[in-house]
Amino acid sequence: MVNFVEIQKPILHWLVKGAGLREQLIEIEQGTFMNFWAPKEVVQSKTNTVNPTSPDAKRKKSKKPKPPLVLIHGFASEGIITWQFQFGVLLTNYAVYIPDLLFFGKSTTPSLDRSPDFQASCIARGLRKLGVEQCDAVGFSYGGMVAFKLAEVYPDLVRSLVISGSVITMTDSINEASLKRLSATSSAELLMPETVPRLKDLLSISMHKKLWFPDRFYKDFLESMFKNRKERKELLEGLVISNMDAKIPVFQQKILLLWGERDQIFDIDLAKKMKEQLGDNCYIQGISNAGHLLHLERPCAYNRAVQRFLAYVNSTEDAGSINV
C-alpha cells in the first residue's frame, strides 16, 4: 500500500533541487556519514575541476558570496522536511546548509557516542569539508541543543544563533518538570510514539492549532518518520545530565530565542529564564498563536523574525537598534 507521507519526499527533493540545493553525503570519520543539503555551487566544486579563466568561473568569482546559514532540525523528522517552509525564503539572501543529524535521513555512525557534542562535532567537520569557515545557525528543539553545543565548542565557526523550543542543556530538573507537565513517563514515550493515539497526543501538545488528519496519515507518518528507533531513543537518553554537572556557557555569539507563546513542551517562561542566564547578547521574541512547531504553524512570522535578526547580525548597527 502506498505511503502518502513517503511519496511526498521526491516532490520535496525536486523543489529543493529547483531552489538550488544539492545532496551531499560526507564521510566525517571512518564509518560515520552525515548528509547535507548544500548550495549546488559548493557541491559541484567538490566534485568538478573548474578552469579559473573560464567565463563562468569569472562570473561566479565576481559575485559577492552569500553568508552561510545552517538549519538544524528537531527530533520528529529529517532536515528538509522540518525546514520545508523556510529554505526557499532564506535562500534569497543566504547560502543555506541543511544537515541530517545522525540516525536521521541518510546520516549514520558506528560510534556509540549519542551526545549532542558528537552531533555538533560532525556538523562542524562536515561544514569544514564543504568549505564553510563561519556561519549563522538556526536550531529547533533537539537541533537547538545541538546548535548551542556547536556555538559553545566552535565559537569561531558560529557567528550567531536562532533557537526555538529548546534548552541549553537538558538537566534532570527540566526533564522531570516537562514530563510531569505532559503526563509522560519518559522522553522516548513522548517523542517516539508507537501508536496512532500516542502520535495524535504528540501533535496535539506540539501545535497550538488543532488540526484534523485521517488515521491513515498518522499510520503513514509513524512508518515513515520514526525509523532507527533504538538509536534515537539512545539519543534522548544521551541528552539528560544531572543538575550538578550543568553549567551555563559564556557565549560570544548573539542569540535570538524565537518562541511559540503557546509552547507546551518548553514554555516561554523557560525561554525568559534562559535569556536572563545568557545575558545582554541574548534577545527573545514570542510568536503568538503558535506552539512548539512554530515554524510550521506560523512560517511567515517565523521567517520574518529570523530574517530580521540575521539582517541585524550582518549589519553594522548597534545592539540597541534591533526590534525583537
PDB file of C-alpha atoms in Angstrom:
ATOM      1  CA  MET A   1       0.000   0.000   0.000  1.00  0.00           C
ATOM      2  CA  VAL A   2       1.219   3.482  -0.873  1.00  0.00           C
ATOM      3  CA  ASN A   3       2.626   5.554   1.996  1.00  0.00           C
ATOM      4  CA  PHE A   4       1.321   9.060   1.350  1.00  0.00           C
ATOM      5  CA  VAL A   5       3.952  10.659   3.590  1.00  0.00           C
ATOM      6  CA  GLU A   6       6.781   8.822   1.836  1.00  0.00           C
ATOM      7  CA  ILE A   7       5.673   9.770  -1.683  1.00  0.00           C
ATOM      8  CA  GLN A   8       5.878  13.460  -0.774  1.00  0.00           C
ATOM      9  CA  LYS A   9       9.646  13.196  -0.276  1.00  0.00           C
ATOM     10  CA  PRO A  10      10.538  13.009  -4.015  1.00  0.00           C
ATOM     11  CA  ILE A  11       8.369  16.065  -4.609  1.00  0.00           C
ATOM     12  CA  LEU A  12      10.099  17.948  -1.811  1.00  0.00           C
ATOM     13  CA  HIS A  13      13.515  16.840  -3.119  1.00  0.00           C
ATOM     14  CA  TRP A  14      12.548  18.179  -6.551  1.00  0.00           C
ATOM     15  CA  LEU A  15      11.553  21.536  -5.028  1.00  0.00           C
ATOM     16  CA  VAL A  16      14.773  21.744  -3.025  1.00  0.00           C
ATOM     17  CA  LYS A  17      16.879  20.976  -6.088  1.00  0.00           C
ATOM     18  CA  GLY A  18      14.917  23.550  -8.087  1.00  0.00           C
ATOM     19  CA  ALA A  19      15.772  26.107  -5.412  1.00  0.00           C
ATOM     20  CA  GLY A  20      19.480  25.415  -5.908  1.00  0.00           C
ATOM     21  CA  LEU A  21      20.451  22.887  -3.223  1.00  0.00           C
ATOM     22  CA  ARG A  22      22.101  19.532  -3.777  1.00  0.00           C
ATOM     23  CA  GLU A  23      22.510  16.488  -1.545  1.00  0.00           C
ATOM     24  CA  GLN A  24      25.999  15.524  -0.408  1.00  0.00           C
ATOM     25  CA  LEU A  25      26.793  12.556   1.850  1.00  0.00           C
ATOM     26  CA  ILE A  26      30.026  13.414   3.653  1.00  0.00           C
ATOM     27  CA  GLU A  27      32.291  10.951   5.448  1.00  0.00           C
ATOM     28  CA  ILE A  28      33.147  12.592   8.754  1.00  0.00           C
ATOM     29  CA  GLU A  29      35.332   9.773  10.022  1.00  0.00           C
ATOM     30  CA  GLN A  30      35.601   6.084   9.230  1.00  0.00           C
ATOM     31  CA  GLY A  31      32.053   4.712   9.016  1.00  0.00           C
ATOM     32  CA  THR A  32      30.403   7.983  10.062  1.00  0.00           C
ATOM     33  CA  PHE A  33      28.471   9.749   7.323  1.00  0.00           C
ATOM     34  CA  MET A  34      26.404  12.918   7.600  1.00  0.00           C
ATOM     35  CA  ASN A  35      24.061  14.004   4.838  1.00  0.00           C
ATOM     36  CA  PHE A  36      23.938  17.692   3.890  1.00  0.00           C
ATOM     37  CA  TRP A  37      21.802  19.716   1.522  1.00  0.00           C
ATOM     38  CA  ALA A  38      24.130  22.466   0.360  1.00  0.00           C
ATOM     39  CA  PRO A  39      24.297  25.093  -2.426  1.00  0.00           C
ATOM     40  CA  LYS A  40      24.833  23.340  -5.739  1.00  0.00           C
ATOM     41  CA  GLU A  41      27.865  25.506  -6.489  1.00  0.00           C
ATOM     42  CA  VAL A  42      29.552  24.179  -3.346  1.00  0.00           C
ATOM     43  CA  VAL A  43      28.707  20.540  -4.065  1.00  0.00           C
ATOM     44  CA  GLN A  44      29.824  20.834  -7.693  1.00  0.00           C
ATOM     45  CA  SER A  45      33.072  22.497  -6.702  1.00  0.00           C
ATOM     46  CA  LYS A  46      33.888  19.452  -4.567  1.00  0.00           C
ATOM     47  CA  THR A  47      33.465  17.073  -7.484  1.00  0.00           C
ATOM     48  CA  ASN A  48      34.422  19.098 -10.567  1.00  0.00           C
ATOM     49  CA  THR A  49      37.587  20.874 -11.664  1.00  0.00           C
ATOM     50  CA  VAL A  50      36.760  24.360 -12.928  1.00  0.00           C
ATOM     51  CA  ASN A  51      39.026  26.336 -15.230  1.00  0.00           C
ATOM     52  CA  PRO A  52      39.563  29.654 -13.373  1.00  0.00           C
ATOM     53  CA  THR A  53      39.904  31.549 -16.661  1.00  0.00           C
ATOM     54  CA  SER A  54      36.518  30.404 -17.990  1.00  0.00           C
ATOM     55  CA  PRO A  55      33.691  32.993 -18.253  1.00  0.00           C
ATOM     56  CA  ASP A  56      31.522  31.005 -15.812  1.00  0.00           C
ATOM     57  CA  ALA A  57      34.273  30.903 -13.222  1.00  0.00           C
ATOM     58  CA  LYS A  58      34.918  34.636 -13.568  1.00  0.00           C
ATOM     59  CA  ARG A  59      31.208  35.423 -13.147  1.00  0.00           C
ATOM     60  CA  LYS A  60      30.984  33.253 -10.028  1.00  0.00           C
ATOM     61  CA  LYS A  61      34.096  34.862  -8.573  1.00  0.00           C
ATOM     62  CA  SER A  62      32.722  38.370  -9.177  1.00  0.00           C
ATOM     63  CA  LYS A  63      29.523  37.635  -7.257  1.00  0.00           C
ATOM     64  CA  LYS A  64      29.527  38.558  -3.589  1.00  0.00           C
ATOM     65  CA  PRO A  65      29.137  35.293  -1.651  1.00  0.00           C
ATOM     66  CA  LYS A  66      26.053  34.899   0.486  1.00  0.00           C
ATOM     67  CA  PRO A  67      26.569  34.338   4.227  1.00  0.00           C
ATOM     68  CA  PRO A  68      26.298  30.636   5.125  1.00  0.00           C
ATOM     69  CA  LEU A  69      23.236  29.691   7.200  1.00  0.00           C
ATOM     70  CA  VAL A  70      22.866  26.258   8.819  1.00  0.00           C
ATOM     71  CA  LEU A  71      19.387  24.923   9.667  1.00  0.00           C
ATOM     72  CA  ILE A  72      19.426  22.141  12.305  1.00  0.00           C
ATOM     73  CA  HIS A  73      16.263  20.071  12.577  1.00  0.00           C
ATOM     74  CA  GLY A  74      14.436  18.621  15.577  1.00  0.00           C
ATOM     75  CA  PHE A  75      13.522  15.094  16.570  1.00  0.00           C
ATOM     76  CA  ALA A  76      10.424  14.337  14.508  1.00  0.00           C
ATOM     77  CA  SER A  77      11.899  14.365  11.012  1.00  0.00           C
ATOM     78  CA  GLU A  78      14.933  14.985   8.849  1.00  0.00           C
ATOM     79  CA  GLY A  79      16.224  18.351   7.663  1.00  0.00           C
ATOM     80  CA  ILE A  80      14.334  19.352   4.539  1.00  0.00           C
ATOM     81  CA  ILE A  81      11.007  18.133   5.924  1.00  0.00           C
ATOM     82  CA  THR A  82      11.491  20.221   9.060  1.00  0.00           C
ATOM     83  CA  TRP A  83      12.529  23.315   7.109  1.00  0.00           C
ATOM     84  CA  GLN A  84      10.264  22.958   4.078  1.00  0.00           C
ATOM     85  CA  PHE A  85       8.644  26.367   4.707  1.00  0.00           C
ATOM     86  CA  GLN A  86      11.942  28.134   5.393  1.00  0.00           C
ATOM     87  CA  PHE A  87      14.623  27.144   2.882  1.00  0.00           C
ATOM     88  CA  GLY A  88      13.035  28.832  -0.159  1.00  0.00           C
ATOM     89  CA  VAL A  89      12.693  32.186   1.600  1.00  0.00           C
ATOM     90  CA  LEU A  90      16.109  32.112   3.255  1.00  0.00           C
ATOM     91  CA  LEU A  91      17.927  31.135   0.047  1.00  0.00           C
ATOM     92  CA  THR A  92      17.297  34.639  -1.302  1.00  0.00           C
ATOM     93  CA  ASN A  93      19.929  36.148   0.965  1.00  0.00           C
ATOM     94  CA  TYR A  94      21.834  33.203   2.429  1.00  0.00           C
ATOM     95  CA  ALA A  95      23.801  30.142   1.369  1.00  0.00           C
ATOM     96  CA  VAL A  96      21.665  27.559   3.133  1.00  0.00           C
ATOM     97  CA  TYR A  97      23.066  24.292   4.517  1.00  0.00           C
ATOM     98  CA  ILE A  98      20.682  21.659   5.926  1.00  0.00           C
ATOM     99  CA  PRO A  99      22.318  18.688   7.662  1.00  0.00           C
ATOM    100  CA  ASP A 100      20.536  15.495   8.642  1.00  0.00           C
ATOM    101  CA  LEU A 101      21.596  14.653  12.177  1.00  0.00           C
ATOM    102  CA  LEU A 102      22.934  11.176  12.869  1.00  0.00           C
ATOM    103  CA  PHE A 103      20.228   8.484  12.567  1.00  0.00           C
ATOM    104  CA  PHE A 104      18.021  10.816  10.540  1.00  0.00           C
ATOM    105  CA  GLY A 105      17.797  10.565   6.767  1.00  0.00           C
ATOM    106  CA  LYS A 106      20.972   9.003   5.369  1.00  0.00           C
ATOM    107  CA  SER A 107      23.224  10.026   8.276  1.00  0.00           C
ATOM    108  CA  THR A 108      24.680   7.169  10.301  1.00  0.00           C
ATOM    109  CA  THR A 109      27.589   6.154  12.504  1.00  0.00           C
ATOM    110  CA  PRO A 110      29.028   3.025  14.147  1.00  0.00           C
ATOM    111  CA  SER A 111      30.089   5.180  17.102  1.00  0.00           C
ATOM    112  CA  LEU A 112      28.297   4.626  20.412  1.00  0.00           C
ATOM    113  CA  ASP A 113      28.518   8.318  21.285  1.00  0.00           C
ATOM    114  CA  ARG A 114      24.943   9.662  21.396  1.00  0.00           C
ATOM    115  CA  SER A 115      25.694  13.077  22.855  1.00  0.00           C
ATOM    116  CA  PRO A 116      24.818  16.464  21.314  1.00  0.00           C
ATOM    117  CA  ASP A 117      28.575  17.108  21.428  1.00  0.00           C
ATOM    118  CA  PHE A 118      29.182  14.370  18.851  1.00  0.00           C
ATOM    119  CA  GLN A 119      26.363  15.620  16.626  1.00  0.00           C
ATOM    120  CA  ALA A 120      27.841  19.132  16.791  1.00  0.00           C
ATOM    121  CA  SER A 121      31.322  17.811  16.035  1.00  0.00           C
ATOM    122  CA  CYS A 122      30.044  16.002  12.936  1.00  0.00           C
ATOM    123  CA  ILE A 123      28.242  19.123  11.702  1.00  0.00           C
ATOM    124  CA  ALA A 124      31.354  21.245  12.245  1.00  0.00           C
ATOM    125  CA  ARG A 125      33.615  18.789  10.422  1.00  0.00           C
ATOM    126  CA  GLY A 126      31.084  18.412   7.610  1.00  0.00           C
ATOM    127  CA  LEU A 127      30.819  22.162   7.166  1.00  0.00           C
ATOM    128  CA  ARG A 128      34.603  22.471   7.083  1.00  0.00           C
ATOM    129  CA  LYS A 129      34.743  19.871   4.318  1.00  0.00           C
ATOM    130  CA  LEU A 130      32.163  21.931   2.430  1.00  0.00           C
ATOM    131  CA  GLY A 131      34.399  24.999   2.774  1.00  0.00           C
ATOM    132  CA  VAL A 132      32.347  26.850   5.405  1.00  0.00           C
ATOM    133  CA  GLU A 133      34.566  28.908   7.708  1.00  0.00           C
ATOM    134  CA  GLN A 134      31.855  30.853   9.518  1.00  0.00           C
ATOM    135  CA  CYS A 135      28.079  30.610   9.636  1.00  0.00           C
ATOM    136  CA  ASP A 136      24.900  31.569  11.409  1.00  0.00           C
ATOM    137  CA  ALA A 137      22.883  28.673  12.826  1.00  0.00           C
ATOM    138  CA  VAL A 138      19.177  28.099  13.374  1.00  0.00           C
ATOM    139  CA  GLY A 139      18.193  25.236  15.664  1.00  0.00           C
ATOM    140  CA  PHE A 140      14.802  23.798  16.560  1.00  0.00           C
ATOM    141  CA  SER A 141      14.061  21.617  19.620  1.00  0.00           C
ATOM    142  CA  TYR A 142      16.682  18.811  19.724  1.00  0.00           C
ATOM    143  CA  GLY A 143      18.510  20.674  16.967  1.00  0.00           C
ATOM    144  CA  GLY A 144      18.610  23.725  19.218  1.00  0.00           C
ATOM    145  CA  MET A 145      20.589  21.795  21.828  1.00  0.00           C
ATOM    146  CA  VAL A 146      22.986  20.688  19.112  1.00  0.00           C
ATOM    147  CA  ALA A 147      23.231  24.299  17.876  1.00  0.00           C
ATOM    148  CA  PHE A 148      24.037  25.560  21.381  1.00  0.00           C
ATOM    149  CA  LYS A 149      26.798  22.952  21.627  1.00  0.00           C
ATOM    150  CA  LEU A 150      28.086  23.889  18.164  1.00  0.00           C
ATOM    151  CA  ALA A 151      28.349  27.543  19.208  1.00  0.00           C
ATOM    152  CA  GLU A 152      29.964  26.666  22.538  1.00  0.00           C
ATOM    153  CA  VAL A 153      32.643  24.328  21.204  1.00  0.00           C
ATOM    154  CA  TYR A 154      33.276  26.093  17.863  1.00  0.00           C
ATOM    155  CA  PRO A 155      32.918  29.831  18.581  1.00  0.00           C
ATOM    156  CA  ASP A 156      34.966  30.770  15.500  1.00  0.00           C
ATOM    157  CA  LEU A 157      32.600  28.794  13.288  1.00  0.00           C
ATOM    158  CA  VAL A 158      29.247  30.065  14.620  1.00  0.00           C
ATOM    159  CA  ARG A 159      28.601  33.797  14.449  1.00  0.00           C
ATOM    160  CA  SER A 160      25.009  33.883  15.726  1.00  0.00           C
ATOM    161  CA  LEU A 161      22.202  31.582  16.849  1.00  0.00           C
ATOM    162  CA  VAL A 162      18.430  31.462  16.434  1.00  0.00           C
ATOM    163  CA  ILE A 163      16.940  28.926  18.846  1.00  0.00           C
ATOM    164  CA  SER A 164      13.322  27.750  19.104  1.00  0.00           C
ATOM    165  CA  GLY A 165      11.680  25.328  21.518  1.00  0.00           C
ATOM    166  CA  SER A 166      14.897  24.145  23.109  1.00  0.00           C
ATOM    167  CA  VAL A 167      17.213  24.421  26.107  1.00  0.00           C
ATOM    168  CA  ILE A 168      20.939  24.909  26.544  1.00  0.00           C
ATOM    169  CA  THR A 169      21.226  21.547  28.290  1.00  0.00           C
ATOM    170  CA  MET A 170      18.541  19.059  29.320  1.00  0.00           C
ATOM    171  CA  THR A 171      19.002  18.824  33.070  1.00  0.00           C
ATOM    172  CA  ASP A 172      17.282  16.377  35.409  1.00  0.00           C
ATOM    173  CA  SER A 173      15.010  19.089  36.733  1.00  0.00           C
ATOM    174  CA  ILE A 174      13.959  20.432  33.323  1.00  0.00           C
ATOM    175  CA  ASN A 175      13.339  16.905  32.036  1.00  0.00           C
ATOM    176  CA  GLU A 176      11.309  15.845  35.067  1.00  0.00           C
ATOM    177  CA  ALA A 177       9.234  19.038  35.081  1.00  0.00           C
ATOM    178  CA  SER A 178       8.428  18.706  31.379  1.00  0.00           C
ATOM    179  CA  LEU A 179       7.447  15.040  31.654  1.00  0.00           C
ATOM    180  CA  LYS A 180       5.277  15.704  34.709  1.00  0.00           C
ATOM    181  CA  ARG A 181       3.516  18.608  32.998  1.00  0.00           C
ATOM    182  CA  LEU A 182       2.851  16.475  29.912  1.00  0.00           C
ATOM    183  CA  SER A 183       1.896  13.322  31.835  1.00  0.00           C
ATOM    184  CA  ALA A 184       4.663  11.241  30.233  1.00  0.00           C
ATOM    185  CA  THR A 185       6.961   8.724  31.909  1.00  0.00           C
ATOM    186  CA  SER A 186       9.922   9.246  29.558  1.00  0.00           C
ATOM    187  CA  SER A 187      11.117  11.396  26.670  1.00  0.00           C
ATOM    188  CA  ALA A 188      11.009   8.346  24.419  1.00  0.00           C
ATOM    189  CA  GLU A 189       7.358   7.733  25.274  1.00  0.00           C
ATOM    190  CA  LEU A 190       6.587  11.347  24.420  1.00  0.00           C
ATOM    191  CA  LEU A 191       8.755  11.905  21.337  1.00  0.00           C
ATOM    192  CA  MET A 192       8.897   8.386  19.877  1.00  0.00           C
ATOM    193  CA  PRO A 193       5.223   7.339  19.714  1.00  0.00           C
ATOM    194  CA  GLU A 194       4.488   3.815  18.536  1.00  0.00           C
ATOM    195  CA  THR A 195       0.721   4.047  18.105  1.00  0.00           C
ATOM    196  CA  VAL A 196      -1.698   6.379  16.349  1.00  0.00           C
ATOM    197  CA  PRO A 197      -3.254   7.645  19.633  1.00  0.00           C
ATOM    198  CA  ARG A 198       0.213   8.480  21.009  1.00  0.00           C
ATOM    199  CA  LEU A 199       1.149  10.312  17.811  1.00  0.00           C
ATOM    200  CA  LYS A 200      -2.102  12.287  17.987  1.00  0.00           C
ATOM    201  CA  ASP A 201      -1.239  13.229  21.571  1.00  0.00           C
ATOM    202  CA  LEU A 202       2.229  14.393  20.494  1.00  0.00           C
ATOM    203  CA  LEU A 203       0.892  16.577  17.673  1.00  0.00           C
ATOM    204  CA  SER A 204      -1.798  17.940  19.974  1.00  0.00           C
ATOM    205  CA  ILE A 205       0.729  19.228  22.511  1.00  0.00           C
ATOM    206  CA  SER A 206       3.178  20.345  19.788  1.00  0.00           C
ATOM    207  CA  MET A 207       0.740  22.602  17.952  1.00  0.00           C
ATOM    208  CA  HIS A 208      -1.471  25.414  19.201  1.00  0.00           C
ATOM    209  CA  LYS A 209      -3.857  24.946  16.282  1.00  0.00           C
ATOM    210  CA  LYS A 210      -5.825  21.736  16.469  1.00  0.00           C
ATOM    211  CA  LEU A 211      -5.799  20.180  13.017  1.00  0.00           C
ATOM    212  CA  TRP A 212      -7.634  17.061  11.883  1.00  0.00           C
ATOM    213  CA  PHE A 213      -5.943  14.352   9.839  1.00  0.00           C
ATOM    214  CA  PRO A 214      -7.280  10.916   8.876  1.00  0.00           C
ATOM    215  CA  ASP A 215      -5.852   7.927  10.758  1.00  0.00           C
ATOM    216  CA  ARG A 216      -4.204   6.792   7.535  1.00  0.00           C
ATOM    217  CA  PHE A 217      -1.970   9.886   7.659  1.00  0.00           C
ATOM    218  CA  TYR A 218      -0.854   9.099  11.206  1.00  0.00           C
ATOM    219  CA  LYS A 219      -0.084   5.479  10.312  1.00  0.00           C
ATOM    220  CA  ASP A 220       1.976   6.568   7.306  1.00  0.00           C
ATOM    221  CA  PHE A 221       3.773   9.186   9.402  1.00  0.00           C
ATOM    222  CA  LEU A 222       4.693   6.608  12.047  1.00  0.00           C
ATOM    223  CA  GLU A 223       6.067   4.263   9.410  1.00  0.00           C
ATOM    224  CA  SER A 224       7.985   6.950   7.536  1.00  0.00           C
ATOM    225  CA  MET A 225       9.369   9.290  10.189  1.00  0.00           C
ATOM    226  CA  PHE A 226      10.230   7.150  13.185  1.00  0.00           C
ATOM    227  CA  LYS A 227      12.978   4.891  11.888  1.00  0.00           C
ATOM    228  CA  ASN A 228      16.148   3.922  13.769  1.00  0.00           C
ATOM    229  CA  ARG A 229      14.071   3.805  16.948  1.00  0.00           C
ATOM    230  CA  LYS A 230      16.729   2.128  19.103  1.00  0.00           C
ATOM    231  CA  GLU A 231      19.403   4.684  18.203  1.00  0.00           C
ATOM    232  CA  ARG A 232      17.060   7.636  18.534  1.00  0.00           C
ATOM    233  CA  LYS A 233      15.962   6.519  21.981  1.00  0.00           C
ATOM    234  CA  GLU A 234      19.646   6.398  22.887  1.00  0.00           C
ATOM    235  CA  LEU A 235      19.995   9.980  21.591  1.00  0.00           C
ATOM    236  CA  LEU A 236      17.247  11.044  24.004  1.00  0.00           C
ATOM    237  CA  GLU A 237      18.923   9.211  26.877  1.00  0.00           C
ATOM    238  CA  GLY A 238      22.202  10.934  25.987  1.00  0.00           C
ATOM    239  CA  LEU A 239      20.637  14.356  26.388  1.00  0.00           C
ATOM    240  CA  VAL A 240      19.890  14.342  30.104  1.00  0.00           C
ATOM    241  CA  ILE A 241      22.598  15.415  32.533  1.00  0.00           C
ATOM    242  CA  SER A 242      22.471  15.981  36.272  1.00  0.00           C
ATOM    243  CA  ASN A 243      21.789  19.423  37.690  1.00  0.00           C
ATOM    244  CA  MET A 244      25.172  19.230  39.433  1.00  0.00           C
ATOM    245  CA  ASP A 245      27.005  18.843  36.113  1.00  0.00           C
ATOM    246  CA  ALA A 246      25.066  21.551  34.258  1.00  0.00           C
ATOM    247  CA  LYS A 247      26.916  24.774  33.531  1.00  0.00           C
ATOM    248  CA  ILE A 248      25.793  27.810  31.552  1.00  0.00           C
ATOM    249  CA  PRO A 249      28.445  28.518  28.895  1.00  0.00           C
ATOM    250  CA  VAL A 250      29.542  32.064  28.149  1.00  0.00           C
ATOM    251  CA  PHE A 251      28.541  32.526  24.531  1.00  0.00           C
ATOM    252  CA  GLN A 252      30.328  35.062  22.360  1.00  0.00           C
ATOM    253  CA  GLN A 253      27.556  34.949  19.759  1.00  0.00           C
ATOM    254  CA  LYS A 254      24.401  36.992  19.518  1.00  0.00           C
ATOM    255  CA  ILE A 255      21.423  34.740  20.232  1.00  0.00           C
ATOM    256  CA  LEU A 256      17.730  35.068  19.423  1.00  0.00           C
ATOM    257  CA  LEU A 257      15.285  32.898  21.355  1.00  0.00           C
ATOM    258  CA  LEU A 258      12.345  32.713  18.963  1.00  0.00           C
ATOM    259  CA  TRP A 259       9.438  31.092  20.760  1.00  0.00           C
ATOM    260  CA  GLY A 260       5.874  29.972  20.247  1.00  0.00           C
ATOM    261  CA  GLU A 261       3.944  31.718  23.008  1.00  0.00           C
ATOM    262  CA  ARG A 262       1.782  28.589  23.430  1.00  0.00           C
ATOM    263  CA  ASP A 263       4.673  26.108  23.500  1.00  0.00           C
ATOM    264  CA  GLN A 264       3.635  23.318  25.885  1.00  0.00           C
ATOM    265  CA  ILE A 265       6.865  21.316  25.710  1.00  0.00           C
ATOM    266  CA  PHE A 266       9.279  24.144  26.612  1.00  0.00           C
ATOM    267  CA  ASP A 267       7.104  27.058  27.672  1.00  0.00           C
ATOM    268  CA  ILE A 268       8.042  30.672  27.111  1.00  0.00           C
ATOM    269  CA  ASP A 269       8.790  31.202  30.816  1.00  0.00           C
ATOM    270  CA  LEU A 270      11.685  28.786  30.361  1.00  0.00           C
ATOM    271  CA  ALA A 271      12.882  30.897  27.427  1.00  0.00           C
ATOM    272  CA  LYS A 272      12.703  34.035  29.568  1.00  0.00           C
ATOM    273  CA  LYS A 273      14.799  32.337  32.247  1.00  0.00           C
ATOM    274  CA  MET A 274      17.366  31.320  29.612  1.00  0.00           C
ATOM    275  CA  LYS A 275      17.514  34.907  28.365  1.00  0.00           C
ATOM    276  CA  GLU A 276      18.430  36.049  31.881  1.00  0.00           C
ATOM    277  CA  GLN A 277      21.118  33.365  32.106  1.00  0.00           C
ATOM    278  CA  LEU A 278      22.594  34.194  28.695  1.00  0.00           C
ATOM    279  CA  GLY A 279      22.848  37.945  29.286  1.00  0.00           C
ATOM    280  CA  ASP A 280      22.894  41.014  27.070  1.00  0.00           C
ATOM    281  CA  ASN A 281      23.835  39.249  23.844  1.00  0.00           C
ATOM    282  CA  CYS A 282      20.586  37.277  24.002  1.00  0.00           C
ATOM    283  CA  TYR A 283      17.228  38.526  22.730  1.00  0.00           C
ATOM    284  CA  ILE A 284      13.807  36.951  22.990  1.00  0.00           C
ATOM    285  CA  GLN A 285      10.775  37.169  20.744  1.00  0.00           C
ATOM    286  CA  GLY A 286       7.464  35.383  21.121  1.00  0.00           C
ATOM    287  CA  ILE A 287       5.173  34.445  18.242  1.00  0.00           C
ATOM    288  CA  SER A 288       1.503  34.488  19.161  1.00  0.00           C
ATOM    289  CA  ASN A 289      -0.906  31.669  18.340  1.00  0.00           C
ATOM    290  CA  ALA A 290       1.949  29.219  17.882  1.00  0.00           C
ATOM    291  CA  GLY A 291       3.104  26.215  19.861  1.00  0.00           C
ATOM    292  CA  HIS A 292       6.277  24.135  19.772  1.00  0.00           C
ATOM    293  CA  LEU A 293       6.070  23.730  15.974  1.00  0.00           C
ATOM    294  CA  LEU A 294       6.001  27.484  15.390  1.00  0.00           C
ATOM    295  CA  HIS A 295       7.993  27.262  12.149  1.00  0.00           C
ATOM    296  CA  LEU A 296       5.197  25.122  10.678  1.00  0.00           C
ATOM    297  CA  GLU A 297       2.229  26.878  12.305  1.00  0.00           C
ATOM    298  CA  ARG A 298       3.326  30.468  11.670  1.00  0.00           C
ATOM    299  CA  PRO A 299       6.006  30.154   8.959  1.00  0.00           C
ATOM    300  CA  CYS A 300       5.643  33.713   7.662  1.00  0.00           C
ATOM    301  CA  ALA A 301       6.020  35.253  11.121  1.00  0.00           C
ATOM    302  CA  TYR A 302       8.871  32.875  11.912  1.00  0.00           C
ATOM    303  CA  ASN A 303      10.711  33.619   8.668  1.00  0.00           C
ATOM    304  CA  ARG A 304      10.358  37.385   9.114  1.00  0.00           C
ATOM    305  CA  ALA A 305      11.793  37.194  12.625  1.00  0.00           C
ATOM    306  CA  VAL A 306      14.743  35.062  11.517  1.00  0.00           C
ATOM    307  CA  GLN A 307      15.487  37.339   8.558  1.00  0.00           C
ATOM    308  CA  ARG A 308      15.252  40.491  10.672  1.00  0.00           C
ATOM    309  CA  PHE A 309      17.639  39.112  13.269  1.00  0.00           C
ATOM    310  CA  LEU A 310      20.135  37.847  10.695  1.00  0.00           C
ATOM    311  CA  ALA A 311      19.989  41.181   8.864  1.00  0.00           C
ATOM    312  CA  TYR A 312      20.892  42.840  12.141  1.00  0.00           C
ATOM    313  CA  VAL A 313      23.781  40.427  12.699  1.00  0.00           C
ATOM    314  CA  ASN A 314      25.022  41.170   9.187  1.00  0.00           C
ATOM    315  CA  SER A 315      24.715  44.925   9.609  1.00  0.00           C
ATOM    316  CA  THR A 316      26.923  47.432  11.415  1.00  0.00           C
ATOM    317  CA  GLU A 317      24.062  48.735  13.571  1.00  0.00           C
ATOM    318  CA  ASP A 318      24.479  48.720  17.325  1.00  0.00           C
ATOM    319  CA  ALA A 319      22.618  46.283  19.580  1.00  0.00           C
ATOM    320  CA  GLY A 320      20.017  48.855  20.540  1.00  0.00           C
ATOM    321  CA  SER A 321      18.653  49.006  17.003  1.00  0.00           C
ATOM    322  CA  ILE A 322      17.191  45.519  16.961  1.00  0.00           C
ATOM    323  CA  ASN A 323      13.440  45.319  17.425  1.00  0.00           C
ATOM    324  CA  VAL A 324      12.587  41.901  18.838  1.00  0.00           C
TER     325      VAL A 324
END
